XYZ file of N, CA and C in Angstrom:
357
model
N 0.839 -1.173 0.000
C 0.000 0.000 -0.001
C 0.884 1.236 0.000
N 0.379 2.287 -0.630
C 1.147 3.508 -0.737
C 0.958 4.362 0.501
N 1.936 5.245 0.729
C 1.848 6.177 1.836
C 0.765 7.204 1.573
N 0.004 7.599 2.604
C -0.998 8.650 2.403
C -0.353 9.926 1.891
N -1.046 10.598 0.996
C -0.549 11.829 0.402
C -1.522 12.955 0.701
N -1.021 14.035 1.274
C -1.859 15.128 1.707
C -1.811 16.310 0.755
N -2.900 17.070 0.766
C -2.945 18.321 0.038
C -2.178 19.379 0.817
N -1.961 20.525 0.185
C -1.320 21.633 0.874
C -2.249 22.218 1.932
N -1.655 22.789 2.956
C -2.427 23.492 3.964
C -2.606 24.928 3.538
N -2.382 25.833 4.467
C -2.488 27.229 4.116
C -2.518 28.122 5.329
N -2.465 29.412 5.061
C -2.558 30.431 6.093
C -3.865 31.181 5.904
N -4.672 31.196 6.949
C -6.013 31.769 6.879
C -6.244 32.687 8.069
N -6.991 33.734 7.844
C -7.365 34.633 8.923
C -8.199 33.900 9.972
N -8.010 34.260 11.226
C -8.828 33.691 12.289
C -10.298 33.881 11.965
N -11.073 32.826 12.164
C -12.477 32.856 11.823
C -12.778 32.315 10.444
N -11.752 32.102 9.656
C -11.911 31.604 8.308
C -11.999 30.094 8.247
N -12.000 29.577 7.018
C -12.165 28.144 6.791
C -11.087 27.598 5.874
N -10.889 26.303 5.987
C -9.892 25.619 5.184
C -10.281 24.149 5.086
N -10.014 23.532 3.954
C -10.262 22.107 3.808
C -8.988 21.380 3.434
N -8.705 20.329 4.174
C -7.567 19.477 3.904
C -8.044 18.164 3.302
N -7.205 17.541 2.516
C -7.536 16.245 1.963
C -6.325 15.328 1.995
N -6.605 14.047 1.908
C -5.574 13.029 1.987
C -6.042 11.826 1.195
N -5.159 11.240 0.429
C -5.501 10.045 -0.327
C -4.760 8.844 0.240
N -5.518 7.795 0.513
C -4.971 6.545 1.030
C -6.039 5.472 0.912
N -5.678 4.331 0.413
C -6.654 3.279 0.171
C -6.473 2.096 1.110
N -7.565 1.382 1.314
C -7.523 0.108 2.011
C -7.452 0.136 3.520
N -7.826 1.259 4.147
C -7.728 1.363 5.596
C -9.100 1.473 6.240
N -9.273 0.747 7.334
C -10.549 0.755 8.043
C -10.762 2.049 8.811
N -9.704 2.555 9.388
C -9.784 3.762 10.193
C -8.812 4.807 9.664
N -9.276 6.025 9.580
C -8.427 7.130 9.166
C -8.637 8.297 10.122
N -7.585 9.066 10.319
C -7.692 10.160 11.262
C -6.775 11.315 10.935
N -7.012 12.400 11.635
C -6.178 13.589 11.541
C -5.563 13.876 12.898
N -4.283 14.172 12.872
C -3.553 14.602 14.054
C -2.921 15.951 13.769
N -2.571 16.654 14.821
C -1.864 17.913 14.638
C -0.828 18.083 15.742
N 0.167 18.890 15.435
C 1.231 19.134 16.391
C 1.632 20.599 16.314
N 1.432 21.295 17.416
C 1.828 22.686 17.515
C 3.274 22.777 17.980
N 3.872 23.939 17.803
C 5.256 24.140 18.207
C 5.432 23.881 19.690
N 6.384 23.023 20.017
C 6.703 22.741 21.396
C 5.715 21.855 22.124
N 4.761 21.283 21.410
C 3.762 20.446 22.039
C 3.700 19.071 21.385
N 3.075 18.139 22.092
C 2.951 16.782 21.586
C 1.855 16.690 20.530
N 1.974 15.669 19.722
C 0.965 15.403 18.714
C -0.356 15.037 19.380
N -1.444 15.601 18.890
C -2.742 15.324 19.459
C -3.732 14.885 18.387
N -4.670 14.060 18.806
C -5.704 13.593 17.902
C -6.719 14.699 17.663
N -7.068 14.899 16.415
C -8.049 15.904 16.034
C -9.397 15.253 15.753
N -9.389 14.241 14.911
C -10.620 13.565 14.535
C -10.292 12.231 13.897
N -11.248 11.329 13.917
C -11.089 10.042 13.260
C -12.418 9.613 12.667
N -12.337 8.693 11.721
C -13.549 8.191 11.079
C -13.313 6.751 10.647
N -14.277 5.884 10.933
C -14.124 4.496 10.542
C -14.691 4.270 9.147
N -14.610 3.040 8.688
C -14.980 2.755 7.308
C -16.479 2.941 7.062
N -17.274 2.897 8.121
C -18.716 3.093 7.998
C -19.131 4.545 8.155
N -18.179 5.421 8.395
C -18.477 6.833 8.493
C -18.712 7.360 9.897
N -18.506 6.540 10.907
C -18.662 7.005 12.280
C -17.468 7.864 12.664
N -17.745 9.081 13.085
C -16.693 10.044 13.362
C -16.591 10.381 14.840
N -15.388 10.665 15.278
C -15.138 11.150 16.628
C -14.247 12.380 16.539
N -14.349 13.252 17.552
C -13.612 14.507 17.533
C -12.993 14.811 18.888
N -11.876 15.502 18.845
C -11.320 16.039 20.060
C -12.198 17.168 20.569
N -12.199 17.366 21.873
C -13.082 18.364 22.469
C -12.841 19.769 21.925
N -11.611 20.091 21.642
C -11.273 21.440 21.221
C -11.755 21.789 19.817
N -12.144 20.793 19.031
C -12.549 21.054 17.654
C -14.002 20.712 17.382
N -14.701 20.178 18.351
C -16.101 19.822 18.157
C -16.922 21.038 17.760
N -17.736 20.851 16.744
C -18.573 21.933 16.261
C -17.894 22.835 15.259
N -16.581 22.676 15.075
C -15.845 23.521 14.145
C -15.180 22.730 13.018
N -14.754 21.520 13.326
C -14.104 20.662 12.335
C -15.049 19.525 11.939
N -14.957 19.115 10.692
C -15.750 18.000 10.210
C -14.864 17.047 9.414
N -14.835 15.799 9.826
C -14.070 14.787 9.110
C -15.023 13.977 8.237
N -14.575 13.618 7.058
C -15.380 12.806 6.162
C -14.458 11.987 5.272
N -15.025 10.983 4.629
C -14.239 10.171 3.711
C -15.083 9.733 2.538
N -14.431 9.580 1.422
C -15.050 9.078 0.214
C -14.303 7.804 -0.146
N -14.900 6.674 0.167
C -14.222 5.402 -0.039
C -14.004 5.083 -1.520
N -14.899 5.563 -2.357
C -14.742 5.344 -3.787
C -13.492 6.027 -4.317
N -13.239 7.230 -3.817
C -12.075 7.996 -4.243
C -10.867 7.779 -3.343
N -11.039 6.969 -2.303
C -9.966 6.704 -1.338
C -9.414 8.009 -0.773
N -10.308 8.905 -0.408
C -9.906 10.228 0.028
C -10.509 10.581 1.387
N -9.700 11.163 2.221
C -10.094 11.646 3.536
C -10.088 13.166 3.520
N -11.056 13.768 4.204
C -11.156 15.221 4.247
C -11.239 15.721 5.685
N -10.786 16.931 5.869
C -10.998 17.635 7.122
C -11.423 19.054 6.788
N -12.673 19.359 7.082
C -13.189 20.697 6.889
C -12.999 21.475 8.180
N -12.260 22.550 8.094
C -11.958 23.364 9.252
C -12.705 24.685 9.133
N -13.557 24.970 10.088
C -14.309 26.213 10.124
C -14.015 26.948 11.421
N -14.284 28.233 11.417
C -14.057 29.066 12.602
C -12.645 28.873 13.140
N -11.694 28.982 12.268
C -10.301 28.743 12.611
C -9.828 29.688 13.716
N -9.100 29.139 14.661
C -8.551 29.902 15.773
C -7.034 29.864 15.744
N -6.377 30.865 16.330
C -4.913 30.856 16.373
C -4.348 29.584 17.004
N -5.012 29.042 17.992
C -4.532 27.843 18.649
C -4.669 26.589 17.791
N -5.335 26.705 16.649
C -5.405 25.594 15.704
C -4.143 25.488 14.856
N -3.289 26.469 14.937
C -2.072 26.492 14.141
C -1.179 25.301 14.466
N -0.656 24.666 13.435
C 0.238 23.547 13.629
C 0.398 22.725 12.371
N 1.159 21.675 12.504
C 1.337 20.737 11.409
C 0.262 19.662 11.514
N -0.458 19.462 10.438
C -1.545 18.492 10.411
C -1.130 17.254 9.633
N -1.430 16.104 10.209
C -1.052 14.834 9.617
C -2.264 13.949 9.385
N -2.307 13.353 8.232
C -3.268 12.315 7.919
C -2.664 10.978 8.326
N -3.450 10.133 8.964
C -2.956 8.840 9.409
C -3.994 7.753 9.158
N -3.513 6.533 8.953
C -4.396 5.410 8.662
C -4.064 4.225 9.546
N -5.105 3.467 9.880
C -4.969 2.292 10.728
C -5.832 1.172 10.191
N -5.390 -0.036 10.412
C -6.173 -1.204 10.023
C -7.039 -1.715 11.164
N -7.014 -1.024 12.282
C -7.868 -1.383 13.403
C -9.326 -1.113 13.060
N -10.192 -1.972 13.540
C -11.621 -1.785 13.314
C -12.157 -0.611 14.123
N -11.685 -0.487 15.352
C -12.076 0.610 16.225
C -11.012 1.689 16.179
N -11.416 2.911 15.885
C -10.467 4.001 15.783
C -9.961 4.408 17.157
N -8.698 4.755 17.210
C -8.033 5.120 18.444
C -7.550 6.559 18.396
N -7.388 7.148 19.575
C -6.809 8.485 19.684
C -5.298 8.429 19.858
N -4.764 7.245 20.019
C -3.333 7.076 20.210
C -2.613 7.076 18.869
N -1.642 7.944 18.737
C -0.885 8.022 17.497
C -0.156 6.716 17.203
N 0.224 5.999 18.246
C 0.963 4.757 18.069
C 0.137 3.660 17.409
N -1.161 3.813 17.392
C -2.044 2.822 16.780
C -2.151 2.996 15.269
N -1.621 4.063 14.751
C -1.682 4.333 13.318
C -0.341 3.994 12.672
N -0.396 3.224 11.624
C 0.819 2.709 11.000
C 1.284 3.512 9.795
N 0.375 4.214 9.164
C 0.698 4.921 7.940
C 0.398 6.406 8.090
N 1.374 7.214 7.727
C 1.286 8.655 7.950
C 1.586 9.455 6.698
N 0.812 10.510 6.523
C 1.083 11.437 5.447
C 2.288 12.300 5.766
N 2.669 13.116 4.810
C 3.884 13.925 4.962
C 3.695 15.129 5.865
N 2.459 15.465 6.178
C 2.168 16.614 7.009
C 1.998 17.876 6.184
N 1.156 18.758 6.679
C 0.945 20.035 6.009
C 0.688 21.111 7.057
N 1.223 22.291 6.818
C 1.120 23.371 7.791
C -0.194 24.121 7.645
N -0.850 24.327 8.774
C -2.045 25.155 8.846
C -1.756 26.294 9.810
N -1.972 27.500 9.354
C -1.699 28.672 10.179
C -2.923 29.573 10.229
N -3.335 29.911 11.435
C -4.425 30.849 11.648
C -3.827 32.168 12.111
N -3.979 33.189 11.314
C -3.423 34.494 11.636
C -4.482 35.376 12.280
N -4.042 36.204 13.193
C -4.955 37.125 13.857
C -4.802 38.532 13.318
């Protein structure tokens, strides 16, 4: 299987929106992680093969994860962007049936893309 490939991120004004995408095939669980400067990687959202999604508390109501299995593509719609959302965002895939918030449970990782919220 090929490594997940991510779209470019971007720099957006606080309150704005951005959509990220990632291509990866054959995985039951896919998720997004992010890492801010000087901080540990944290789980943002995950989605299983049936479309059941989970979110970190800090992004609930603002971020939406989705997947198109036909196109083997994962998306993250980011709305109401905040400065604290700034960081490197990673697409990750797992063959586990139940999605996990632990980064160690994901075996395949995208190259990462920078998202910056400017004030």
